[in-house]
XYZ file of C-alpha atoms in Angstrom:
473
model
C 51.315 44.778 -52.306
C 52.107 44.401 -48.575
C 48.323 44.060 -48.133
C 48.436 40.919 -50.443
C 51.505 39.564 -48.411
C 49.810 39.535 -45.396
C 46.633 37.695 -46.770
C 49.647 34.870 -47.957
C 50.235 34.532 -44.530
C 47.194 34.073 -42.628
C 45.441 30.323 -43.010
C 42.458 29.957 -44.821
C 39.620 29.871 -41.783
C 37.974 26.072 -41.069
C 35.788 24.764 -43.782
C 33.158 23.690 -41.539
C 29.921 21.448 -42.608
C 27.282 19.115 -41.346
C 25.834 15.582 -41.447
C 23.021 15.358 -43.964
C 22.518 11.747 -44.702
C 24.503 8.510 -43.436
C 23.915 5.470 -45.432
C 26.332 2.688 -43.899
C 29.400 3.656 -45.197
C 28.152 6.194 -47.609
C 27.873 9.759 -46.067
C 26.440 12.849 -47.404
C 27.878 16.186 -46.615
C 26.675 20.145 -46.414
C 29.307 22.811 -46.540
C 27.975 26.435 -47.350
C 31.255 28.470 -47.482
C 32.614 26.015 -50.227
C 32.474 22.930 -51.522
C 35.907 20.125 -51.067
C 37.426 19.070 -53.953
C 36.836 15.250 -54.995
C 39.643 12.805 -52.747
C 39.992 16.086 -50.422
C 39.739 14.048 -46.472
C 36.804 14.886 -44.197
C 37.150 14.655 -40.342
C 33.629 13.940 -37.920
C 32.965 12.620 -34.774
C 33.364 13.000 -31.188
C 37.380 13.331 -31.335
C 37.455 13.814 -35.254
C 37.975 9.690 -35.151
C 35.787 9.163 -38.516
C 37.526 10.138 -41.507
C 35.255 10.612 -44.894
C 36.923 10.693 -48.291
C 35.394 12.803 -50.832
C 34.177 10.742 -54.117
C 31.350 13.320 -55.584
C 29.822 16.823 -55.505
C 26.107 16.413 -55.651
C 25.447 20.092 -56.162
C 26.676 23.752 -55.162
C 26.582 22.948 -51.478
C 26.568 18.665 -51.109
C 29.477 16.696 -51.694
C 29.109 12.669 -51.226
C 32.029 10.646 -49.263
C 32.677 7.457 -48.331
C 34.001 6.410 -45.195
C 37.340 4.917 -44.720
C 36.921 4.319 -40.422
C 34.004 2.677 -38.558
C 31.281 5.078 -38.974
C 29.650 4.207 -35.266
C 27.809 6.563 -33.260
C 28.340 9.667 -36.194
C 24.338 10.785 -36.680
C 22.553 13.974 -38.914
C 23.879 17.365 -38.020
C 27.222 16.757 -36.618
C 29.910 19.103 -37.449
C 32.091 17.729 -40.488
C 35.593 19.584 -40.800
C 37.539 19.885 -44.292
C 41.252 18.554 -43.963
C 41.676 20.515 -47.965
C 44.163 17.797 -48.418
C 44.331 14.214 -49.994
C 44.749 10.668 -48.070
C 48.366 11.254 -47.118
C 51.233 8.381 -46.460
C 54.629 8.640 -44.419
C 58.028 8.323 -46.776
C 61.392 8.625 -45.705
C 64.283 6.270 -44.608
C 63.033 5.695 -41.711
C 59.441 4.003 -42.632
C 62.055 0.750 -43.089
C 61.034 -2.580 -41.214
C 57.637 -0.956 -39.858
C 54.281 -2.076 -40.526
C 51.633 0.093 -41.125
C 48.152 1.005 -42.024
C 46.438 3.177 -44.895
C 46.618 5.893 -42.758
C 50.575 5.705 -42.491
C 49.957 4.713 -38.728
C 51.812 1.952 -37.945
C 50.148 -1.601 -36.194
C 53.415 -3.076 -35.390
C 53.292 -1.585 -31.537
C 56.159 0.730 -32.028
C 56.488 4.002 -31.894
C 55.607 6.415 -35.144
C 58.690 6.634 -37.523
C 60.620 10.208 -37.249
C 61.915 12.506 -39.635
C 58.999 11.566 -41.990
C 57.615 13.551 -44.980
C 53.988 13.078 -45.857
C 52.965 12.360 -49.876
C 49.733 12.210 -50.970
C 48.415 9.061 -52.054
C 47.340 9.988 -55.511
C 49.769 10.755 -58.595
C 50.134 10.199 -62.053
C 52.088 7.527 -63.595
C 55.836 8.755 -64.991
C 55.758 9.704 -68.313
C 56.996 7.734 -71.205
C 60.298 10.034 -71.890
C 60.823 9.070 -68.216
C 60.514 5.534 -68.625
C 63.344 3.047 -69.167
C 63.164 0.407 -72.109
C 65.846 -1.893 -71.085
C 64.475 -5.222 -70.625
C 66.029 -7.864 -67.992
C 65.215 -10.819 -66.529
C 64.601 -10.918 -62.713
C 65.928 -14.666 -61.165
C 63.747 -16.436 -58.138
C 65.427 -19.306 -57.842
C 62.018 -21.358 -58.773
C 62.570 -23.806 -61.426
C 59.163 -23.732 -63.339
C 58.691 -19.802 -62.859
C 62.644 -19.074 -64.386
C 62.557 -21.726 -66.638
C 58.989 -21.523 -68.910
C 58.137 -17.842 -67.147
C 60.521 -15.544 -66.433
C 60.123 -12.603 -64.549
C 61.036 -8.711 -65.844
C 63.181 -6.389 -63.584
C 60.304 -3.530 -63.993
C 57.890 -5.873 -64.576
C 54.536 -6.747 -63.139
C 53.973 -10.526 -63.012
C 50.586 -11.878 -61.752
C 50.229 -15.141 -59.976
C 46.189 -16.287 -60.890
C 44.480 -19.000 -58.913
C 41.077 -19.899 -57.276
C 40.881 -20.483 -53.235
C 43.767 -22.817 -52.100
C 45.955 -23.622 -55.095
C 49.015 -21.911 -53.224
C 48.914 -17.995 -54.352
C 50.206 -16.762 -50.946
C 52.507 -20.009 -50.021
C 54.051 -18.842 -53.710
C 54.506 -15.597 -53.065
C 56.121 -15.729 -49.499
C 58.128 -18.205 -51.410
C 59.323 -15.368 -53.871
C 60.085 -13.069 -50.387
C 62.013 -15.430 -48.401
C 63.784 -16.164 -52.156
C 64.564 -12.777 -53.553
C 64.455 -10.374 -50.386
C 68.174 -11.757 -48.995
C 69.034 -11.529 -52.544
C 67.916 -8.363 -53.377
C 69.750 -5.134 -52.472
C 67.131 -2.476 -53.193
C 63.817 -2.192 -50.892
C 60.782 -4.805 -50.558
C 57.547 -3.722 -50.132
C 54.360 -5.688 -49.176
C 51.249 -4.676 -49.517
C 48.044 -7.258 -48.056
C 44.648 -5.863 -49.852
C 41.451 -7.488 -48.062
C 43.312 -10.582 -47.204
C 43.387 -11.959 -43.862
C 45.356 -10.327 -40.961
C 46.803 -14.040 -39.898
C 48.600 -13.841 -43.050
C 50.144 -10.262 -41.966
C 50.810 -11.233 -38.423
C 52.877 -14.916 -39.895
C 54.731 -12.735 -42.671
C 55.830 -10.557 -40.121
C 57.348 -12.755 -37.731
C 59.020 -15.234 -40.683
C 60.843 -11.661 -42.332
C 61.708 -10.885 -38.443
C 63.313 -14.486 -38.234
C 64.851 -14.542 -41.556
C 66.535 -11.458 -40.818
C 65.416 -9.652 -44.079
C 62.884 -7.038 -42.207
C 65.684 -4.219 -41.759
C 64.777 -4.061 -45.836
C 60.907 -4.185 -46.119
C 58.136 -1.774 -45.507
C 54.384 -3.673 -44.963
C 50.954 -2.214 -45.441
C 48.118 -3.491 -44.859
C 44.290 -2.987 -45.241
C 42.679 -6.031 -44.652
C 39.431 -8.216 -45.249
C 37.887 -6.670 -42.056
C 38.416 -3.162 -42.720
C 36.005 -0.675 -45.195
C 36.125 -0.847 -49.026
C 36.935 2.936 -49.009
C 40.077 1.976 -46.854
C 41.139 -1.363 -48.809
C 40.677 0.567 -52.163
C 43.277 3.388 -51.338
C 46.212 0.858 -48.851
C 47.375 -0.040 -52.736
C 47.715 3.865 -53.726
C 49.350 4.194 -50.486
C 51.676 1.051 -51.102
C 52.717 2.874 -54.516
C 53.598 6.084 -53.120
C 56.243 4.821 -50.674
C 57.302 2.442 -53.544
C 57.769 5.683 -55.851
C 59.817 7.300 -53.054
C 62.481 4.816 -53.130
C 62.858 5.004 -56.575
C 62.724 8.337 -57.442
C 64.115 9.526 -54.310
C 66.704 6.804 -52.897
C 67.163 6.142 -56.418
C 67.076 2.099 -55.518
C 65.114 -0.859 -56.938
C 61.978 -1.913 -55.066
C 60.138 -5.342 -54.910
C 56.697 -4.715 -54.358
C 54.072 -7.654 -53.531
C 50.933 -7.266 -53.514
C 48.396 -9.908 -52.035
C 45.575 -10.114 -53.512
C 44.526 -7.617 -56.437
C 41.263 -9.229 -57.113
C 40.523 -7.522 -53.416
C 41.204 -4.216 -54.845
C 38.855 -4.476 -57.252
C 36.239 -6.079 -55.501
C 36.538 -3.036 -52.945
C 36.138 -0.767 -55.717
C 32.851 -2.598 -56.834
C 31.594 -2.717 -53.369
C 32.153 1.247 -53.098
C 30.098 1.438 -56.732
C 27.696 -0.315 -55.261
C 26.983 1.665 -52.498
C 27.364 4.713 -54.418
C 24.213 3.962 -56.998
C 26.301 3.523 -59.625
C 24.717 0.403 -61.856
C 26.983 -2.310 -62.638
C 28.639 -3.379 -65.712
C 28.954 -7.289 -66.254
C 29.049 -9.553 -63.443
C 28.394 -7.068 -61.279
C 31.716 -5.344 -61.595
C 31.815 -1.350 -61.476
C 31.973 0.672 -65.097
C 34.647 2.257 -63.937
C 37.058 -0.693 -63.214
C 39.514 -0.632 -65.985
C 40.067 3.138 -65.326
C 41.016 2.046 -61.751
C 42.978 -0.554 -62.297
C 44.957 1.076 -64.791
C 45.298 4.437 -62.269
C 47.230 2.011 -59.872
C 49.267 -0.554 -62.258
C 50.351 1.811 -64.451
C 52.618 3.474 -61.319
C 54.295 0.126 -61.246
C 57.271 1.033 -63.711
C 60.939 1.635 -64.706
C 62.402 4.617 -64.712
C 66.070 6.253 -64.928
C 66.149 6.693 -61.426
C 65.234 2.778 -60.643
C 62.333 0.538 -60.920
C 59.677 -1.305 -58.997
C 59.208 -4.905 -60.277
C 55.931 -6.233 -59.186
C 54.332 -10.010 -58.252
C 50.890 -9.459 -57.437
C 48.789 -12.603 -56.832
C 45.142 -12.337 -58.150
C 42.216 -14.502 -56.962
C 40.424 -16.038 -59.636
C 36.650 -16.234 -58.914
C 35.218 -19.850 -59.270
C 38.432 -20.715 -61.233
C 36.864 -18.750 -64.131
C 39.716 -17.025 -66.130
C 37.251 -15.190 -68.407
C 36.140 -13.231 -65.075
C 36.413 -9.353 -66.033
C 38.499 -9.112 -62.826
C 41.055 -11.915 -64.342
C 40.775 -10.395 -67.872
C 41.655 -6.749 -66.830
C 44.626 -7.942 -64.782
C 46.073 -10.064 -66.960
C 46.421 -6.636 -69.889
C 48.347 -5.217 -67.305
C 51.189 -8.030 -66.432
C 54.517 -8.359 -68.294
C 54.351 -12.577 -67.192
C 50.949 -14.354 -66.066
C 51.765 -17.572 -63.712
C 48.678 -19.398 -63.605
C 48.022 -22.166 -60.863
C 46.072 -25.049 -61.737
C 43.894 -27.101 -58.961
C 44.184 -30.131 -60.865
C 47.882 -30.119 -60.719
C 48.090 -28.975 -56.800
C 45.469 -32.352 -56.420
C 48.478 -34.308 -57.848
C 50.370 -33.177 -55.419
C 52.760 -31.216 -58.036
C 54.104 -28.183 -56.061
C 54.130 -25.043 -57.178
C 51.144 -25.773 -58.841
C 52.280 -23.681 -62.155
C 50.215 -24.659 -64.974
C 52.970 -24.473 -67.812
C 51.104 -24.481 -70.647
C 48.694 -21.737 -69.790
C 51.219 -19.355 -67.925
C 52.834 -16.708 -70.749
C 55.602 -14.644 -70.204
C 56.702 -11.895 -72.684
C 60.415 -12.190 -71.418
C 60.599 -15.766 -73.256
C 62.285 -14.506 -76.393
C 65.912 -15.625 -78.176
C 66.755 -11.858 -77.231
C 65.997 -11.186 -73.849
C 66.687 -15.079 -72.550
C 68.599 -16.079 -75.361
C 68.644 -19.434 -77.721
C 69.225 -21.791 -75.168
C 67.119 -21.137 -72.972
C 64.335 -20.150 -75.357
C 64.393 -23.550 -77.224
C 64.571 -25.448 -74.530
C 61.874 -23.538 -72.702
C 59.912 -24.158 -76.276
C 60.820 -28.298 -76.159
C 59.613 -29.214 -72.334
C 56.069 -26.750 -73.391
C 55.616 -29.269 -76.526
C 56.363 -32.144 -74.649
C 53.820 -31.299 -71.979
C 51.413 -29.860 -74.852
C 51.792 -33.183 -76.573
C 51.415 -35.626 -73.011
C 48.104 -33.412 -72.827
C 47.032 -34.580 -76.360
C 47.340 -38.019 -75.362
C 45.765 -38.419 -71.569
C 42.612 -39.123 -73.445
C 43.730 -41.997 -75.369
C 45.947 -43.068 -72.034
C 42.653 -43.047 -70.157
C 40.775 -45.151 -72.727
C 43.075 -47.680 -74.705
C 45.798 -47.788 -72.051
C 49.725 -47.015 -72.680
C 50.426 -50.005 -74.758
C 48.388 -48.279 -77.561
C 50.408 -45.653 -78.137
C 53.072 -45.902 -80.520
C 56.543 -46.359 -79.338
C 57.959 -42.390 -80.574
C 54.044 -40.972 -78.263
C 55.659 -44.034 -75.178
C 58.557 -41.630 -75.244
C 56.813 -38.518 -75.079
C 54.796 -39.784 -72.452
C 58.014 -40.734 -69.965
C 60.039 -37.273 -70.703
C 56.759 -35.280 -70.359
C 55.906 -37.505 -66.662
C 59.362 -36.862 -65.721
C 59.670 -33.357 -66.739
C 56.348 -32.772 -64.530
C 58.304 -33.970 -61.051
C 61.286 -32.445 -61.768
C 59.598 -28.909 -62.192
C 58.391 -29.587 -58.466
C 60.443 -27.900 -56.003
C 60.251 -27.875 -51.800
C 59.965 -24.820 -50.287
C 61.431 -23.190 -47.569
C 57.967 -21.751 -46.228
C 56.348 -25.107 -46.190
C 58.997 -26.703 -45.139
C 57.797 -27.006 -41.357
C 54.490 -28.771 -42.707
C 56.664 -31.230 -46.010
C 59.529 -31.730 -43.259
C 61.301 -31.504 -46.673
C 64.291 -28.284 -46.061
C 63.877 -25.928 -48.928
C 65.631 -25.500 -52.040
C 66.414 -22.947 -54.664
C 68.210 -23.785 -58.037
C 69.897 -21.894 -60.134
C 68.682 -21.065 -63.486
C 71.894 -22.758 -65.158
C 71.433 -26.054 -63.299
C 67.178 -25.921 -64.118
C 68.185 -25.303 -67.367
C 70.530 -28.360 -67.639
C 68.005 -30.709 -66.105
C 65.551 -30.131 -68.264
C 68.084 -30.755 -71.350
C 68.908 -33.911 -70.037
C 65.836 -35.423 -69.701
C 64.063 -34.146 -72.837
C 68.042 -36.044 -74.185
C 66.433 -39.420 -72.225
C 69.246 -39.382 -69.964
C 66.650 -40.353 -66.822
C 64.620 -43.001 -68.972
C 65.883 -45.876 -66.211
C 65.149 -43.613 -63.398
C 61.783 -43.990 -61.513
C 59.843 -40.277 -62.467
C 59.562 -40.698 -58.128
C 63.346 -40.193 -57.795
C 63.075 -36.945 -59.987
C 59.878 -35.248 -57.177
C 60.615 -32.562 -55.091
C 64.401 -32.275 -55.809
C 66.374 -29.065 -55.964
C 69.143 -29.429 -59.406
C 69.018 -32.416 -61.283
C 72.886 -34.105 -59.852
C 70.514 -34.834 -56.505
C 68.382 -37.622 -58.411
C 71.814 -39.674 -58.854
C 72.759 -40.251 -55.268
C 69.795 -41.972 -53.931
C 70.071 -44.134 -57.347
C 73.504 -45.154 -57.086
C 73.509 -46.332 -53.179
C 70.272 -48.422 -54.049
C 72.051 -50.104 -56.758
């Protein structure tokens, strides 16, 4: 017995093996004592710089790993030491208003946080008995987005777009809205984007006074696909700390999903595997689903998630887009033809869902009326085409109608924001849900029918389209 004691004490002796193949970022490894387990970390080079990560054992003696550092200068037959332990992430109280990387080290030129306990970066969603099934709606202050999509406390909600229809400008939007608002923690998380955005973010939370509440991580477009397909893991696990630990609620943002997956296709690739359709790896549902399904309520708290997903050629039936969007509790889709009209945010109305619009979440109000302006605008859609070739005077004087509410609707959905507000030299605005919700009554009641639909653009709450009005009377 006090034989067996004493072997719980000493350490297990280094797991030490070599080199056998290096394929870019793909690296094949011998160990004859024994062989890592799959995720386990793997340390090589000069000053143990390179780290591996562990995605396959070939046979008894080879495992296969892909490299989350620069793999420069490592060659055959150098010496390849077994961490026996997972990608691992700070947590603690402390991690607050740092920025770091997906090795928990942080990039904002500070010291490293103290008293700091290290989680692995891999862990099973909660469990359904665990999971709370109280639904509530989570306010941005946006008009379109709390109007005709409303956000779930708990939820995930997905903001889908091609290249330059405002995803990011959106989303920072959302921050600078919700993070002074919010009392629980915000965490951002940039997956493969670029690190201008990062360095900008930073500085405008610094300024707004909101980073004393935010933890960032980033792994960005210049970094390995082994490292941008774990900084979302990573992202999660100091998420799940807050709310199982702190017991708080937790914003997490994460820009841009599409990256993830595209990092786990690139990784696919270079492993051999062969490709399912469009290229994408067989496994991606599996992965997706290992990292959305951490985003959720609990008892203890929950983590309510706005993830913006790039939308490849502007092709919605893209496996990426279609995977996503089984995930999300409210899909916000941005249209290009809308951001060419120059009608900010961009929210395509009648193509953005949200399963929070029901009589008993929102309530009747706000239900029918969200129903009326998405007819209106369904039915304005029904009649460009006839617009475009007979003219207005064709229509019939109930479609005129139809046509004025649904133009003025449109502007008044627009909104200046406080991010772009150095570019619009318009200051930025957020409206209540009440006052949204009133505007939109009155016009679909033709209360603005003498108004120009220009007074109604870019206005906060509907009482601001009367001044200008009344003094140029």
């Amino acid at each position: 017995m006090g034989l067996r004691e004493t072997n719980l004490s000493v350490p297990p002796p280094a797991n030490i093996g070599s080199v056998v193949a290096v394929r870019g970022s793909v690296i094949d490894v011998r160990f004859p004592q024994r062989l890592p387990h799959i995720r386990t970390l793997l340390r090589t080079g000069e000053n143990q710089q390179i780290v591996l990560e562990v995605l396959t054992q070939l046979d008894s003696q080879r495992a296969r790993a892909i490299a989350l550092t620069p793999t420069a200068g490592l060659a055959r037959g150098m010496p390849v030491e077994d961490t026996a332990a997972p990608l691992q992430t700070p947590v603690g109280h402390s991690i607050l208003s740092r920025m770091f990387d997906v090795f928990g080290k942080p990039i904002d030129l500070q010291p490293p946080p103290e008293n700091v306990e290290w989680r692995s970066v891999h862990h099973v969603p909660p469990s359904l008995s665990c999971r709370s099934t109280h639904s509530e709606v989570f306010i941005t202050g946006i008009k379109v987005i709390d109007v005709l999509v409303p956000l779930e406390r708990g939820g995930k909600a997905g903001l889908f777009g091609g290249a330059g229809v405002g995803k990011t400008v959106l989303l920072t939007e959302m921050i600078h809205n919700m993070v002074g608002h919010h009392n629980g923690v915000s965490l951002f998380c940039g997956i493969g984007e670029r690190c201008r955005e990062g360095e900008e973010l930073y500085r405008e939370m610094q300024d707004a006074g909101v980073l004393p509440g935010m933890v960032m991580l980033f792994g960005q477009m210049n970094e390995l696909p082994g490292s941008r397909a774990r900084v979302g893991h990573a992202a999660l696990t100091m998420a799940e700390y807050f709310r199982d630990d702190e017991k708080r609620d937790v914003l997490l943002l994460i820009d841009n999903i599409f990256r993830f997956i595209q990092a786990g296709s690139e990784i696919s690739g270079l492993m051999g595997q062969m490709p399912s359709r469009l290229g994408y790896q067989p496994t991606m549902g599996t992965e997706l689903a290992q990292l959305e399904e951490r985003i959720a309520n609990t008892d203890a708290g929950a983590i309510t998630s706005i993830q913006a997903v790039y939308v490849p050629a502007d092709d919605f039936t893209d496996p990426a887009a279609v995977h996503t969007f089984s995930h999300l509790s409210a899909s916000i889709v941005l249209s290009r033809k809308r951001a060419s009209e120059g009608l900010f945010p961009a929210v395509d109305p009648l193509q953005s869902s949200s399963k929070m619009l029901t009589p008993g979440i929102v309530g009747e109000r706000h239900y029918h009326l969200a129903q009326a302006v998405r007819r209106t605008l369904a039915q304005y859609e029904d009649l460009k085409d006839i617009i475009a070739m007979l003219g207005l005077e064709q229509l019939s004087q109930e479609d005129r109608k139809v046509v004025f509410r649904a133009r003025r609707l449109e502007r008044f959905l627009t909104q200046p924001f406080y991010t772009t507000g150095q570019f619009s030299g318009m200051a930025g605005k957020t409206v209540s849900l009440e006052d949204a919700l009133d505007g939109c009554e009155r016009i679909l009641n033709d209360e603005f029918k003498d108004f120009p639909e220009s007074a109604l653009y870019m206005i906060g709450s509907i009482e601001e389209v009367i001044v200008p009005e009344v003094s140029h009377a």
